[in-house]
């Protein structure tokens, strides 16, 4: 997509992304998100820098991505809280060095894209020791916390540290951002702090409008991470092992890590690589008819999905779990039939019926048009410029 450059200010700002959770390319959307943000930022003539963990493989990241942040912890649990706090204090110096080295005299935005608790503690302490007259901090909230159990502690800790950072800055310089309106509304109510809803920028999908429904085999691709303990694998395994008269009309494409084998009278199965290149990943949208997204509602009630957005942009049909952010998005476009109860009987016949449902396909085309209007790099760049004006006047 060609970017139309927004109006440039006299003094272009420096945009610094902190991505302490971004350790490798090929799993999730953190890398492609930040690479696309870089394109949007540089389209406006802004200077751009990004910091990633220091042990991340140098060959995996573009030139100019700075490997200087501490590595994120391997896991999160109650027992690990004390060790996390120790690690946080050890990590203060790397954050301080990065900030003092890279924050210069002109207007500077520190964009916190995805951060773990110990890195946020370390950043906040390091942040107290630097000059802030020309600084703004923009914090992207992804809706990853359910605010129950340990996640409640993590979420409240994050919100508390955000308040400290806001207090350290000149008025109006701290901004909360989100890529989901559902989470933004909830967070604004819960913490009484407004959030700006951002477009999702990485929507340059090479496939086009949805093709006419195939009359023979319907290919259903389960995208995302898959191994035996995951909720989505358990759901798909149950459906794949269901004996049905029409099951042979479906081909389920799953990861080779998915512990799933075909059964007589069940759906056809095909296994592909566990980690796809970007080219392989995008090509799957052109090969499938339906994208299966049986995400756990307990985790994804307000959490966005890059696969879902790319599915809509690619003109494919998503089938998602009820009670998720994806279900809310579909409901906003009158597509509630695509949010299902995976434990209900008749899922195989339902998938076949949805594939051939022309009113559903028509509404999906309308949703795709709406998504293309809002979710793109140009819209993202314009949103950044608006927030810049709000931050610095």
PDB file of N, CA and C in Angstrom, residues 1-7 36-44 46 198-204 371-386:
ATOM      1  N   UNK A   1       0.850  -1.201   0.000  1.00  0.00           N
ATOM      2  CA  UNK A   1       0.000   0.000   0.000  1.00  0.00           C
ATOM      3  C   UNK A   1       0.877   1.240   0.000  1.00  0.00           C
ATOM      4  N   UNK A   2       0.645   2.137  -0.901  1.00  0.00           N
ATOM      5  CA  UNK A   2       1.434   3.375  -0.993  1.00  0.00           C
ATOM      6  C   UNK A   2       1.010   4.344   0.092  1.00  0.00           C
ATOM      7  N   UNK A   3       1.967   4.867   0.826  1.00  0.00           N
ATOM      8  CA  UNK A   3       1.656   5.803   1.896  1.00  0.00           C
ATOM      9  C   UNK A   3       1.579   7.219   1.362  1.00  0.00           C
ATOM     10  N   UNK A   4       0.529   7.922   1.733  1.00  0.00           N
ATOM     11  CA  UNK A   4       0.445   9.354   1.461  1.00  0.00           C
ATOM     12  C   UNK A   4       1.008  10.069   2.671  1.00  0.00           C
ATOM     13  N   UNK A   5       2.131  10.732   2.501  1.00  0.00           N
ATOM     14  CA  UNK A   5       2.832  11.298   3.649  1.00  0.00           C
ATOM     15  C   UNK A   5       2.039  12.427   4.287  1.00  0.00           C
ATOM     16  N   UNK A   6       1.779  12.326   5.612  1.00  0.00           N
ATOM     17  CA  UNK A   6       1.118  13.423   6.309  1.00  0.00           C
ATOM     18  C   UNK A   6       2.009  14.664   6.317  1.00  0.00           C
ATOM     19  N   UNK A   7       1.400  15.773   6.659  1.00  0.00           N
ATOM     20  CA  UNK A   7       2.134  17.039   6.710  1.00  0.00           C
ATOM     21  C   UNK A   7       3.252  16.959   7.744  1.00  0.00           C
ATOM     22  N   UNK A  36       6.326  -2.699  10.381  1.00  0.00           N
ATOM     23  CA  UNK A  36       5.346  -1.859   9.700  1.00  0.00           C
ATOM     24  C   UNK A  36       5.223  -0.501  10.366  1.00  0.00           C
ATOM     25  N   UNK A  37       5.311  -0.467  11.696  1.00  0.00           N
ATOM     26  CA  UNK A  37       5.327   0.814  12.405  1.00  0.00           C
ATOM     27  C   UNK A  37       6.515   1.645  11.939  1.00  0.00           C
ATOM     28  N   UNK A  38       7.660   1.018  11.772  1.00  0.00           N
ATOM     29  CA  UNK A  38       8.842   1.733  11.283  1.00  0.00           C
ATOM     30  C   UNK A  38       8.569   2.368   9.921  1.00  0.00           C
ATOM     31  N   UNK A  39       7.923   1.632   9.014  1.00  0.00           N
ATOM     32  CA  UNK A  39       7.589   2.177   7.696  1.00  0.00           C
ATOM     33  C   UNK A  39       6.656   3.376   7.821  1.00  0.00           C
ATOM     34  N   UNK A  40       5.656   3.267   8.710  1.00  0.00           N
ATOM     35  CA  UNK A  40       4.711   4.370   8.897  1.00  0.00           C
ATOM     36  C   UNK A  40       5.412   5.599   9.466  1.00  0.00           C
ATOM     37  N   UNK A  41       6.268   5.387  10.456  1.00  0.00           N
ATOM     38  CA  UNK A  41       6.992   6.496  11.090  1.00  0.00           C
ATOM     39  C   UNK A  41       7.915   7.185  10.091  1.00  0.00           C
ATOM     40  N   UNK A  42       8.679   6.405   9.357  1.00  0.00           N
ATOM     41  CA  UNK A  42       9.636   6.984   8.414  1.00  0.00           C
ATOM     42  C   UNK A  42       8.957   7.626   7.221  1.00  0.00           C
ATOM     43  N   UNK A  43       7.719   7.224   6.912  1.00  0.00           N
ATOM     44  CA  UNK A  43       6.978   7.868   5.816  1.00  0.00           C
ATOM     45  C   UNK A  43       6.681   9.330   6.113  1.00  0.00           C
ATOM     46  N   UNK A  44       6.680   9.682   7.418  1.00  0.00           N
ATOM     47  CA  UNK A  44       6.416  11.061   7.813  1.00  0.00           C
ATOM     48  C   UNK A  44       7.698  11.871   7.973  1.00  0.00           C
ATOM     49  N   UNK A  46      10.004  11.168  10.176  1.00  0.00           N
ATOM     50  CA  UNK A  46      10.476  11.086  11.543  1.00  0.00           C
ATOM     51  C   UNK A  46      11.691  10.162  11.608  1.00  0.00           C
ATOM     52  N   UNK A 198      -5.818   2.589  18.073  1.00  0.00           N
ATOM     53  CA  UNK A 198      -4.951   2.672  16.909  1.00  0.00           C
ATOM     54  C   UNK A 198      -5.376   1.677  15.833  1.00  0.00           C
ATOM     55  N   UNK A 199      -5.154   2.026  14.565  1.00  0.00           N
ATOM     56  CA  UNK A 199      -5.334   1.024  13.503  1.00  0.00           C
ATOM     57  C   UNK A 199      -4.281  -0.074  13.653  1.00  0.00           C
ATOM     58  N   UNK A 200      -4.552  -1.227  13.089  1.00  0.00           N
ATOM     59  CA  UNK A 200      -3.548  -2.284  12.981  1.00  0.00           C
ATOM     60  C   UNK A 200      -2.862  -2.083  11.636  1.00  0.00           C
ATOM     61  N   UNK A 201      -1.540  -1.825  11.623  1.00  0.00           N
ATOM     62  CA  UNK A 201      -0.895  -1.365  10.390  1.00  0.00           C
ATOM     63  C   UNK A 201      -0.482  -2.457   9.411  1.00  0.00           C
ATOM     64  N   UNK A 202      -0.235  -3.682   9.897  1.00  0.00           N
ATOM     65  CA  UNK A 202       0.345  -4.715   9.022  1.00  0.00           C
ATOM     66  C   UNK A 202      -0.752  -5.461   8.256  1.00  0.00           C
ATOM     67  N   UNK A 203      -1.322  -4.770   7.269  1.00  0.00           N
ATOM     68  CA  UNK A 203      -2.435  -5.331   6.511  1.00  0.00           C
ATOM     69  C   UNK A 203      -2.159  -5.382   5.011  1.00  0.00           C
ATOM     70  N   UNK A 204      -0.890  -5.392   4.625  1.00  0.00           N
ATOM     71  CA  UNK A 204      -0.557  -5.536   3.206  1.00  0.00           C
ATOM     72  C   UNK A 204      -0.570  -7.014   2.839  1.00  0.00           C
ATOM     73  N   UNK A 371     -12.490  -2.666   7.134  1.00  0.00           N
ATOM     74  CA  UNK A 371     -11.176  -2.900   7.732  1.00  0.00           C
ATOM     75  C   UNK A 371     -10.065  -2.239   6.915  1.00  0.00           C
ATOM     76  N   UNK A 372     -10.152  -2.352   5.598  1.00  0.00           N
ATOM     77  CA  UNK A 372      -9.125  -1.757   4.754  1.00  0.00           C
ATOM     78  C   UNK A 372      -9.086  -0.237   4.888  1.00  0.00           C
ATOM     79  N   UNK A 373     -10.220   0.353   5.202  1.00  0.00           N
ATOM     80  CA  UNK A 373     -10.289   1.806   5.373  1.00  0.00           C
ATOM     81  C   UNK A 373      -9.596   2.246   6.658  1.00  0.00           C
ATOM     82  N   UNK A 374      -9.750   1.465   7.720  1.00  0.00           N
ATOM     83  CA  UNK A 374      -9.212   1.865   9.029  1.00  0.00           C
ATOM     84  C   UNK A 374      -7.848   1.257   9.312  1.00  0.00           C
ATOM     85  N   UNK A 375      -7.680  -0.022   9.015  1.00  0.00           N
ATOM     86  CA  UNK A 375      -6.455  -0.736   9.378  1.00  0.00           C
ATOM     87  C   UNK A 375      -5.461  -0.712   8.218  1.00  0.00           C
ATOM     88  N   UNK A 376      -4.552   0.261   8.236  1.00  0.00           N
ATOM     89  CA  UNK A 376      -3.509   0.348   7.215  1.00  0.00           C
ATOM     90  C   UNK A 376      -2.410   1.287   7.703  1.00  0.00           C
ATOM     91  N   UNK A 377      -1.281   1.267   7.012  1.00  0.00           N
ATOM     92  CA  UNK A 377      -0.132   2.068   7.447  1.00  0.00           C
ATOM     93  C   UNK A 377      -0.397   3.564   7.358  1.00  0.00           C
ATOM     94  N   UNK A 378      -1.126   3.978   6.333  1.00  0.00           N
ATOM     95  CA  UNK A 378      -1.399   5.405   6.184  1.00  0.00           C
ATOM     96  C   UNK A 378      -2.244   5.927   7.341  1.00  0.00           C
ATOM     97  N   UNK A 379      -3.297   5.182   7.681  1.00  0.00           N
ATOM     98  CA  UNK A 379      -4.147   5.585   8.801  1.00  0.00           C
ATOM     99  C   UNK A 379      -3.351   5.579  10.105  1.00  0.00           C
ATOM    100  N   UNK A 380      -2.456   4.622  10.243  1.00  0.00           N
ATOM    101  CA  UNK A 380      -1.620   4.542  11.436  1.00  0.00           C
ATOM    102  C   UNK A 380      -0.721   5.769  11.534  1.00  0.00           C
ATOM    103  N   UNK A 381      -0.112   6.141  10.412  1.00  0.00           N
ATOM    104  CA  UNK A 381       0.771   7.314  10.402  1.00  0.00           C
ATOM    105  C   UNK A 381       0.007   8.581  10.763  1.00  0.00           C
ATOM    106  N   UNK A 382      -1.173   8.765  10.212  1.00  0.00           N
ATOM    107  CA  UNK A 382      -1.977   9.951  10.529  1.00  0.00           C
ATOM    108  C   UNK A 382      -2.350   9.979  12.011  1.00  0.00           C
ATOM    109  N   UNK A 383      -2.652   8.796  12.573  1.00  0.00           N
ATOM    110  CA  UNK A 383      -2.999   8.728  13.987  1.00  0.00           C
ATOM    111  C   UNK A 383      -1.809   9.136  14.855  1.00  0.00           C
ATOM    112  N   UNK A 384      -0.614   8.689  14.471  1.00  0.00           N
ATOM    113  CA  UNK A 384       0.582   9.067  15.209  1.00  0.00           C
ATOM    114  C   UNK A 384       0.786  10.578  15.189  1.00  0.00           C
ATOM    115  N   UNK A 385       0.560  11.188  14.042  1.00  0.00           N
ATOM    116  CA  UNK A 385       0.750  12.635  13.952  1.00  0.00           C
ATOM    117  C   UNK A 385      -0.258  13.382  14.820  1.00  0.00           C
ATOM    118  N   UNK A 386      -1.487  12.873  14.888  1.00  0.00           N
ATOM    119  CA  UNK A 386      -2.498  13.485  15.759  1.00  0.00           C
ATOM    120  C   UNK A 386      -2.076  13.403  17.222  1.00  0.00           C
TER     121      UNK A 386
END
